[in-house]
Amino acid sequence: MKKSIFFINIIVLIISILFFSGCTNQDIKKDELVYASTKDIRNINPHLYSGEMAAQNMVFEPLVLNTNKGIQPWLAKEWQISNNGKTYTFYLREDVLFSNGEVFNAQVVKENIDAILRNKTRHAWLELINVIDSTEVIDTFTFKLNLKNAYYPTLTELSMTRPFRFLAPQCFVNNETKNSISCYVGTGPWVLKEHKKNAFARFERNLKYWNEKTKISSVKWRVMPDHQAILLALQKGEIDLIFGADGDMIDINAFSMLEKQNKFATKLSNPIASRAILLNTNKEFTKDLKIREALQYAIDKQAIVSGILNNTETVATRLFSTSIPYCNINLENKEFNITKAKEILKNIGWQLNEKTNFLQKDGKTLSLKLYYNISNAQEKMISEYIQSNLKTLGVDLKIIGEEKQAFLNRQKSGDFDLQYSLSWGLPYDPQSFVSSWRLPTHGDYQAQYGLEKKAWLDKEIKAILIEENKQVRQKKYKEILEYIHNQSVYIPLSYSRTKAVHKTTLEGVTFNPSQYEIAFEKMYFKK
């Protein structure tokens, strides 16, 4: 009898251990969100550009926040604009601590912005850097930003994911942040607790956060470079969320498959950025405006949107959607018309070689190279389709996939005929994206370099950014966008969307205005 009771007790104990062990695993799983990314978070110094923006956004915060309702107060509870738009006075929240306990105040704001300004060359793409004249601490929680001239995107650029985010002074190295920092301490809802390069990063709830605390205790950022591995991990229940724009995390075919399976929740953001092909106006063949015009008519954008993107995006007829500020202007639609494309090239002397089926002129074949990011599945498929379109036209298009850094280096060097391009989306479009056209480190500058009116274009962009009168700004935007459109520098393809796939038990998955941010702080699991 005693043995029977003993064995029964043992069995009950084993069952209890298994039961409570299962409950514990379930609870842990429900309290930690596992997100899969093809990219490591890298260096998330908020004043630099080598880290993943989604990770930087988790830890570091701005003075003002860009939302779907416009610019809203954040670390600054209110502000005043005076001196004909040249002075911004920010009244800071008085209840904000960094995650290490340091107080956030006006002196901290000054130290951060001054450190950013001492690295001005690196940030020159952002015009606000160039127009800041001085910074002032008025009192403990009042900070003043003085500009050399009025600059209409000031609040928008202060709200961006980088570089105007705030790092605890303890993390500065020799009062600087441009070379290295000693820690990642911010005021944001998350704290980076662990990072194993190219493996994972773990973010935990910031217990000192001034705003509403996160509903989940941690986010595990798993690095999975292979798209198929991410998809398999989702289906096996190893990850909770896939999130990203333009095929970086999941291609549209996989997204559509998961949408049809109805086992996971799938979401698409509103159109956010412009997908396009850059045409280099400074290369042997593409410097000819007529060739660039012919290429505009030779690509079947609707087939790309329906056949490759499964109608999840809309066809782009101009670089920026008419929904983007200052971009609702009348421009000629250059729709697919292969007959017209052939006629344009024939009129300037290009003849089809019946042996090669490629166009020739003066003994030269019309041969071009298009470069894309080899890690992006959508870019590869779109490039292959464009190749087939141009073959019909008689153009020998070679498509070349490169690792991302090599692809970015090629943008800087200008060594391309055609290159895949994506605008930055809101809140960067149009002002910040257009501002970057003036810098040789960007592919847009290189593509525009051969334009007859390039100097005028750059001058007009600067004038737009400092123009106080909205109607005059609108007129100037119209002039530069008409010029770029008529010069066929870009072949607009579609307006891209951010995609999210997640377990149905995960709630609160939404989209920020910026395609580069993920609102982990709003997410939670059903109980």
mmCIF file of C-alpha atoms in Angstrom, residues 107-395:
data_model
loop_
_atom_site.group_PDB
_atom_site.id
_atom_site.type_symbol
_atom_site.label_atom_id
_atom_site.label_comp_id
_atom_site.label_asym_id
_atom_site.label_seq_id
_atom_site.Cartn_x
_atom_site.Cartn_y
_atom_site.Cartn_z
ATOM 1 C CA GLN A 107 22.014 70.794 -20.778
ATOM 2 C CA VAL A 108 21.779 67.215 -22.043
ATOM 3 C CA VAL A 109 19.949 68.419 -25.168
ATOM 4 C CA LYS A 110 22.683 70.967 -25.832
ATOM 5 C CA GLU A 111 25.502 68.458 -25.319
ATOM 6 C CA ASN A 112 23.880 65.981 -27.731
ATOM 7 C CA ILE A 113 23.139 68.513 -30.474
ATOM 8 C CA ASP A 114 26.586 70.112 -30.128
ATOM 9 C CA ALA A 115 28.180 66.663 -30.496
ATOM 10 C CA ILE A 116 26.141 66.090 -33.659
ATOM 11 C CA LEU A 117 27.188 69.473 -35.052
ATOM 12 C CA ARG A 118 30.872 68.676 -34.486
ATOM 13 C CA ASN A 119 30.386 65.860 -37.010
ATOM 14 C CA LYS A 120 28.789 68.200 -39.542
ATOM 15 C CA THR A 121 30.454 66.675 -42.608
ATOM 16 C CA ARG A 122 28.864 63.292 -41.919
ATOM 17 C CA HIS A 123 25.422 64.827 -41.523
ATOM 18 C CA ALA A 124 25.606 67.296 -44.396
ATOM 19 C CA TRP A 125 22.785 65.512 -46.291
ATOM 20 C CA LEU A 126 20.416 66.955 -43.670
ATOM 21 C CA GLU A 127 20.102 70.669 -44.333
ATOM 22 C CA LEU A 128 19.095 71.446 -40.737
ATOM 23 C CA ILE A 129 22.697 70.668 -39.755
ATOM 24 C CA ASN A 130 23.902 73.431 -42.043
ATOM 25 C CA VAL A 131 21.466 76.091 -40.843
ATOM 26 C CA ILE A 132 21.886 75.686 -37.071
ATOM 27 C CA ASP A 133 23.708 78.748 -35.766
ATOM 28 C CA SER A 134 23.872 78.093 -32.017
ATOM 29 C CA THR A 135 22.335 76.201 -29.096
ATOM 30 C CA GLU A 136 21.395 77.695 -25.717
ATOM 31 C CA VAL A 137 20.376 76.479 -22.272
ATOM 32 C CA ILE A 138 17.827 78.997 -20.979
ATOM 33 C CA ASP A 139 17.124 77.169 -17.726
ATOM 34 C CA THR A 140 17.060 73.566 -16.472
ATOM 35 C CA PHE A 141 14.203 72.520 -18.741
ATOM 36 C CA THR A 142 14.221 75.186 -21.465
ATOM 37 C CA PHE A 143 16.385 74.853 -24.573
ATOM 38 C CA LYS A 144 16.773 77.275 -27.481
ATOM 39 C CA LEU A 145 17.837 76.399 -31.025
ATOM 40 C CA ASN A 146 19.000 79.363 -33.133
ATOM 41 C CA LEU A 147 19.080 79.098 -36.925
ATOM 42 C CA LYS A 148 20.996 81.164 -39.466
ATOM 43 C CA ASN A 149 17.818 81.504 -41.488
ATOM 44 C CA ALA A 150 14.272 80.202 -41.406
ATOM 45 C CA TYR A 151 14.081 76.517 -42.355
ATOM 46 C CA TYR A 152 10.617 75.072 -42.840
ATOM 47 C CA PRO A 153 11.386 71.334 -42.214
ATOM 48 C CA THR A 154 13.052 72.004 -38.822
ATOM 49 C CA LEU A 155 10.542 70.122 -36.664
ATOM 50 C CA THR A 156 10.250 67.292 -39.190
ATOM 51 C CA GLU A 157 14.009 66.737 -39.232
ATOM 52 C CA LEU A 158 14.234 66.928 -35.439
ATOM 53 C CA SER A 159 11.687 64.083 -35.317
ATOM 54 C CA MET A 160 13.661 61.714 -37.536
ATOM 55 C CA THR A 161 15.079 58.427 -36.290
ATOM 56 C CA ARG A 162 18.595 59.862 -36.493
ATOM 57 C CA PRO A 163 20.701 61.850 -35.791
ATOM 58 C CA PHE A 164 18.722 64.156 -33.430
ATOM 59 C CA ARG A 165 18.095 61.561 -30.723
ATOM 60 C CA PHE A 166 19.394 61.729 -27.178
ATOM 61 C CA LEU A 167 22.156 59.662 -25.582
ATOM 62 C CA ALA A 168 23.037 59.759 -21.890
ATOM 63 C CA PRO A 169 26.139 61.953 -21.303
ATOM 64 C CA GLN A 170 27.751 59.032 -19.459
ATOM 65 C CA CYS A 171 28.085 57.268 -22.836
ATOM 66 C CA PHE A 172 30.067 60.058 -24.518
ATOM 67 C CA VAL A 173 33.778 59.400 -25.120
ATOM 68 C CA ASN A 174 35.917 62.516 -24.588
ATOM 69 C CA ASN A 175 32.747 64.607 -24.898
ATOM 70 C CA GLU A 176 32.180 63.230 -28.413
ATOM 71 C CA THR A 177 29.943 60.669 -30.098
ATOM 72 C CA LYS A 178 31.288 60.769 -33.656
ATOM 73 C CA ASN A 179 34.041 58.168 -33.203
ATOM 74 C CA SER A 180 32.711 55.866 -30.508
ATOM 75 C CA ILE A 181 30.460 55.730 -27.463
ATOM 76 C CA SER A 182 30.812 53.647 -24.311
ATOM 77 C CA CYS A 183 27.180 52.549 -23.886
ATOM 78 C CA TYR A 184 23.719 52.635 -25.426
ATOM 79 C CA VAL A 185 21.624 54.491 -22.841
ATOM 80 C CA GLY A 186 18.548 56.401 -23.948
ATOM 81 C CA THR A 187 15.189 57.549 -22.622
ATOM 82 C CA GLY A 188 13.156 55.179 -24.830
ATOM 83 C CA PRO A 189 10.798 52.342 -23.855
ATOM 84 C CA TRP A 190 13.475 49.668 -24.330
ATOM 85 C CA VAL A 191 16.947 48.925 -22.972
ATOM 86 C CA LEU A 192 19.470 46.873 -24.940
ATOM 87 C CA LYS A 193 20.466 44.118 -22.489
ATOM 88 C CA GLU A 194 22.363 41.666 -24.665
ATOM 89 C CA HIS A 195 23.858 41.614 -28.138
ATOM 90 C CA LYS A 196 25.667 38.770 -29.865
ATOM 91 C CA LYS A 197 26.819 40.009 -33.236
ATOM 92 C CA ASN A 198 25.051 38.400 -36.207
ATOM 93 C CA ALA A 199 23.091 36.147 -33.842
ATOM 94 C CA PHE A 200 20.609 38.106 -31.728
ATOM 95 C CA ALA A 201 19.919 41.162 -29.585
ATOM 96 C CA ARG A 202 17.637 41.271 -26.561
ATOM 97 C CA PHE A 203 15.810 44.424 -25.550
ATOM 98 C CA GLU A 204 14.062 44.622 -22.183
ATOM 99 C CA ARG A 205 11.411 46.952 -20.816
ATOM 100 C CA ASN A 206 12.833 50.248 -19.523
ATOM 101 C CA LEU A 207 11.599 50.322 -15.926
ATOM 102 C CA LYS A 208 12.435 54.042 -15.671
ATOM 103 C CA TYR A 209 10.441 54.983 -18.778
ATOM 104 C CA TRP A 210 8.554 58.275 -18.376
ATOM 105 C CA ASN A 211 5.656 57.247 -20.611
ATOM 106 C CA GLU A 212 3.417 54.172 -20.576
ATOM 107 C CA LYS A 213 5.485 51.022 -19.976
ATOM 108 C CA THR A 214 5.565 48.314 -22.650
ATOM 109 C CA LYS A 215 3.060 45.482 -22.270
ATOM 110 C CA ILE A 216 5.634 42.819 -23.088
ATOM 111 C CA SER A 217 8.812 42.532 -21.065
ATOM 112 C CA SER A 218 11.299 41.900 -23.880
ATOM 113 C CA VAL A 219 11.961 41.736 -27.606
ATOM 114 C CA LYS A 220 14.404 39.228 -29.042
ATOM 115 C CA TRP A 221 15.835 40.402 -32.376
ATOM 116 C CA ARG A 222 16.963 37.220 -34.160
ATOM 117 C CA VAL A 223 19.353 37.591 -37.072
ATOM 118 C CA MET A 224 18.433 35.263 -39.938
ATOM 119 C CA PRO A 225 20.074 36.301 -43.238
ATOM 120 C CA ASP A 226 18.164 33.744 -45.310
ATOM 121 C CA HIS A 227 14.594 34.683 -46.281
ATOM 122 C CA GLN A 228 13.494 31.045 -46.477
ATOM 123 C CA ALA A 229 14.860 30.373 -42.991
ATOM 124 C CA ILE A 230 12.745 33.257 -41.658
ATOM 125 C CA LEU A 231 9.657 31.876 -43.343
ATOM 126 C CA LEU A 232 10.284 28.376 -41.985
ATOM 127 C CA ALA A 233 10.907 29.714 -38.471
ATOM 128 C CA LEU A 234 7.578 31.558 -38.585
ATOM 129 C CA GLN A 235 5.726 28.441 -39.692
ATOM 130 C CA LYS A 236 7.403 26.369 -36.946
ATOM 131 C CA GLY A 237 6.363 28.900 -34.307
ATOM 132 C CA GLU A 238 9.924 29.974 -33.482
ATOM 133 C CA ILE A 239 9.315 33.645 -34.277
ATOM 134 C CA ASP A 240 6.322 35.906 -33.746
ATOM 135 C CA LEU A 241 6.821 38.724 -36.238
ATOM 136 C CA ILE A 242 8.226 39.536 -39.673
ATOM 137 C CA PHE A 243 8.229 43.234 -40.488
ATOM 138 C CA GLY A 244 9.859 45.257 -43.246
ATOM 139 C CA ALA A 245 9.666 47.176 -46.485
ATOM 140 C CA ASP A 246 10.667 46.352 -50.059
ATOM 141 C CA GLY A 247 11.372 42.618 -49.669
ATOM 142 C CA ASP A 248 14.179 42.912 -47.116
ATOM 143 C CA MET A 249 12.499 40.460 -44.725
ATOM 144 C CA ILE A 250 9.921 38.671 -46.862
ATOM 145 C CA ASP A 251 9.202 38.762 -50.581
ATOM 146 C CA ILE A 252 5.732 39.434 -51.899
ATOM 147 C CA ASN A 253 5.161 35.843 -53.071
ATOM 148 C CA ALA A 254 5.750 34.510 -49.576
ATOM 149 C CA PHE A 255 3.590 37.309 -48.161
ATOM 150 C CA SER A 256 0.726 36.430 -50.509
ATOM 151 C CA MET A 257 1.055 32.724 -49.698
ATOM 152 C CA LEU A 258 0.804 33.420 -45.962
ATOM 153 C CA GLU A 259 -2.126 35.743 -46.563
ATOM 154 C CA LYS A 260 -4.034 32.971 -48.367
ATOM 155 C CA GLN A 261 -3.201 30.342 -45.734
ATOM 156 C CA ASN A 262 -5.023 32.433 -43.140
ATOM 157 C CA LYS A 263 -2.877 30.943 -40.347
ATOM 158 C CA PHE A 264 -1.115 34.232 -39.642
ATOM 159 C CA ALA A 265 -2.162 37.867 -39.537
ATOM 160 C CA THR A 266 -0.902 39.894 -42.521
ATOM 161 C CA LYS A 267 -0.878 43.677 -42.815
ATOM 162 C CA LEU A 268 0.146 46.225 -45.438
ATOM 163 C CA SER A 269 0.889 49.876 -44.738
ATOM 164 C CA ASN A 270 -0.292 52.732 -46.907
ATOM 165 C CA PRO A 271 2.045 53.505 -49.847
ATOM 166 C CA ILE A 272 5.173 54.988 -48.299
ATOM 167 C CA ALA A 273 8.063 55.306 -50.741
ATOM 168 C CA SER A 274 8.845 55.505 -54.450
ATOM 169 C CA ARG A 275 10.379 52.490 -56.167
ATOM 170 C CA ALA A 276 12.305 53.594 -59.259
ATOM 171 C CA ILE A 277 15.242 52.985 -61.582
ATOM 172 C CA LEU A 278 17.964 55.639 -61.733
ATOM 173 C CA LEU A 279 19.261 56.542 -65.213
ATOM 174 C CA ASN A 280 22.804 57.926 -65.149
ATOM 175 C CA THR A 281 22.932 61.126 -67.215
ATOM 176 C CA ASN A 282 26.742 60.996 -67.162
ATOM 177 C CA LYS A 283 27.326 57.639 -68.917
ATOM 178 C CA GLU A 284 27.992 56.882 -72.578
ATOM 179 C CA PHE A 285 24.461 55.920 -73.669
ATOM 180 C CA THR A 286 22.171 57.124 -70.892
ATOM 181 C CA LYS A 287 23.519 60.676 -71.149
ATOM 182 C CA ASP A 288 21.346 60.918 -74.289
ATOM 183 C CA LEU A 289 17.910 62.271 -73.268
ATOM 184 C CA LYS A 290 16.228 60.440 -76.161
ATOM 185 C CA ILE A 291 17.558 57.089 -74.959
ATOM 186 C CA ARG A 292 16.340 57.866 -71.446
ATOM 187 C CA GLU A 293 12.926 58.792 -72.858
ATOM 188 C CA ALA A 294 12.721 55.553 -74.833
ATOM 189 C CA LEU A 295 13.504 53.523 -71.710
ATOM 190 C CA GLN A 296 10.624 55.262 -69.909
ATOM 191 C CA TYR A 297 8.140 53.830 -72.414
ATOM 192 C CA ALA A 298 9.763 50.389 -72.656
ATOM 193 C CA ILE A 299 8.991 49.087 -69.163
ATOM 194 C CA ASP A 300 5.600 47.565 -68.415
ATOM 195 C CA LYS A 301 5.038 48.856 -64.869
ATOM 196 C CA GLN A 302 1.535 47.404 -64.601
ATOM 197 C CA ALA A 303 2.898 43.930 -65.338
ATOM 198 C CA ILE A 304 5.507 44.388 -62.596
ATOM 199 C CA VAL A 305 2.858 45.487 -60.098
ATOM 200 C CA SER A 306 0.415 42.688 -60.962
ATOM 201 C CA GLY A 307 2.813 39.884 -61.905
ATOM 202 C CA ILE A 308 5.609 40.378 -59.371
ATOM 203 C CA LEU A 309 4.092 42.514 -56.610
ATOM 204 C CA ASN A 310 0.676 40.804 -56.702
ATOM 205 C CA ASN A 311 -1.119 44.152 -56.858
ATOM 206 C CA THR A 312 -0.012 45.048 -53.334
ATOM 207 C CA GLU A 313 1.463 48.276 -54.716
ATOM 208 C CA THR A 314 0.248 50.901 -57.139
ATOM 209 C CA VAL A 315 1.849 51.919 -60.433
ATOM 210 C CA ALA A 316 3.992 55.049 -60.180
ATOM 211 C CA THR A 317 3.662 57.589 -62.966
ATOM 212 C CA ARG A 318 6.033 60.103 -61.369
ATOM 213 C CA LEU A 319 8.817 59.999 -58.798
ATOM 214 C CA PHE A 320 6.702 61.121 -55.821
ATOM 215 C CA SER A 321 3.079 60.221 -55.237
ATOM 216 C CA THR A 322 0.643 63.127 -55.427
ATOM 217 C CA SER A 323 -0.158 62.434 -51.751
ATOM 218 C CA ILE A 324 3.350 63.606 -50.737
ATOM 219 C CA PRO A 325 3.482 67.270 -49.651
ATOM 220 C CA TYR A 326 4.237 69.698 -52.528
ATOM 221 C CA CYS A 327 4.053 66.875 -55.115
ATOM 222 C CA ASN A 328 0.467 67.137 -56.338
ATOM 223 C CA ILE A 329 1.376 68.690 -59.686
ATOM 224 C CA ASN A 330 0.469 67.928 -63.295
ATOM 225 C CA LEU A 331 3.090 65.799 -65.047
ATOM 226 C CA GLU A 332 2.942 63.813 -68.280
ATOM 227 C CA ASN A 333 2.218 60.105 -67.758
ATOM 228 C CA LYS A 334 4.840 58.065 -69.611
ATOM 229 C CA GLU A 335 2.883 54.830 -69.962
ATOM 230 C CA PHE A 336 4.147 51.551 -71.432
ATOM 231 C CA ASN A 337 4.338 51.887 -75.226
ATOM 232 C CA ILE A 338 6.993 49.709 -76.833
ATOM 233 C CA THR A 339 6.115 51.020 -80.316
ATOM 234 C CA LYS A 340 6.788 54.582 -79.219
ATOM 235 C CA ALA A 341 10.045 53.535 -77.535
ATOM 236 C CA LYS A 342 11.259 51.881 -80.744
ATOM 237 C CA GLU A 343 10.272 54.916 -82.793
ATOM 238 C CA ILE A 344 12.248 57.286 -80.543
ATOM 239 C CA LEU A 345 15.415 55.210 -80.904
ATOM 240 C CA LYS A 346 14.938 54.733 -84.642
ATOM 241 C CA ASN A 347 14.634 58.492 -85.122
ATOM 242 C CA ILE A 348 18.077 59.046 -83.571
ATOM 243 C CA GLY A 349 19.755 56.410 -85.703
ATOM 244 C CA TRP A 350 19.579 53.134 -83.778
ATOM 245 C CA GLN A 351 18.979 50.149 -86.061
ATOM 246 C CA LEU A 352 18.209 46.539 -85.146
ATOM 247 C CA ASN A 353 20.952 44.045 -85.980
ATOM 248 C CA GLU A 354 18.979 41.027 -87.204
ATOM 249 C CA LYS A 355 21.763 38.623 -86.202
ATOM 250 C CA THR A 356 22.039 39.746 -82.579
ATOM 251 C CA ASN A 357 18.541 41.233 -82.214
ATOM 252 C CA PHE A 358 20.133 44.222 -80.491
ATOM 253 C CA LEU A 359 20.196 47.858 -81.569
ATOM 254 C CA GLN A 360 23.370 49.265 -83.089
ATOM 255 C CA LYS A 361 24.645 52.687 -84.109
ATOM 256 C CA ASP A 362 28.073 53.686 -85.389
ATOM 257 C CA GLY A 363 29.287 50.124 -84.799
ATOM 258 C CA LYS A 364 28.231 50.122 -81.136
ATOM 259 C CA THR A 365 25.599 47.946 -79.491
ATOM 260 C CA LEU A 366 23.130 49.616 -77.122
ATOM 261 C CA SER A 367 24.325 47.704 -74.086
ATOM 262 C CA LEU A 368 23.559 48.796 -70.506
ATOM 263 C CA LYS A 369 24.144 47.518 -66.964
ATOM 264 C CA LEU A 370 21.613 47.583 -64.143
ATOM 265 C CA TYR A 371 22.772 46.992 -60.552
ATOM 266 C CA TYR A 372 20.629 45.828 -57.624
ATOM 267 C CA ASN A 373 20.981 44.574 -54.044
ATOM 268 C CA ILE A 374 21.428 40.807 -54.351
ATOM 269 C CA SER A 375 19.912 40.217 -50.890
ATOM 270 C CA ASN A 376 16.596 41.704 -51.967
ATOM 271 C CA ALA A 377 14.419 39.102 -53.688
ATOM 272 C CA GLN A 378 12.027 41.656 -55.164
ATOM 273 C CA GLU A 379 14.794 43.737 -56.727
ATOM 274 C CA LYS A 380 16.133 40.627 -58.474
ATOM 275 C CA MET A 381 12.743 39.671 -59.937
ATOM 276 C CA ILE A 382 11.972 43.222 -61.049
ATOM 277 C CA SER A 383 15.425 43.556 -62.638
ATOM 278 C CA GLU A 384 14.913 40.324 -64.572
ATOM 279 C CA TYR A 385 11.565 41.547 -65.851
ATOM 280 C CA ILE A 386 13.032 44.884 -66.937
ATOM 281 C CA GLN A 387 15.764 42.943 -68.741
ATOM 282 C CA SER A 388 13.123 41.074 -70.745
ATOM 283 C CA ASN A 389 11.261 44.325 -71.542
ATOM 284 C CA LEU A 390 14.408 45.989 -72.857
ATOM 285 C CA LYS A 391 15.353 42.917 -74.873
ATOM 286 C CA THR A 392 12.059 43.387 -76.744
ATOM 287 C CA LEU A 393 13.161 46.956 -77.425
ATOM 288 C CA GLY A 394 16.528 45.739 -78.702
ATOM 289 C CA VAL A 395 18.576 46.865 -75.690
#
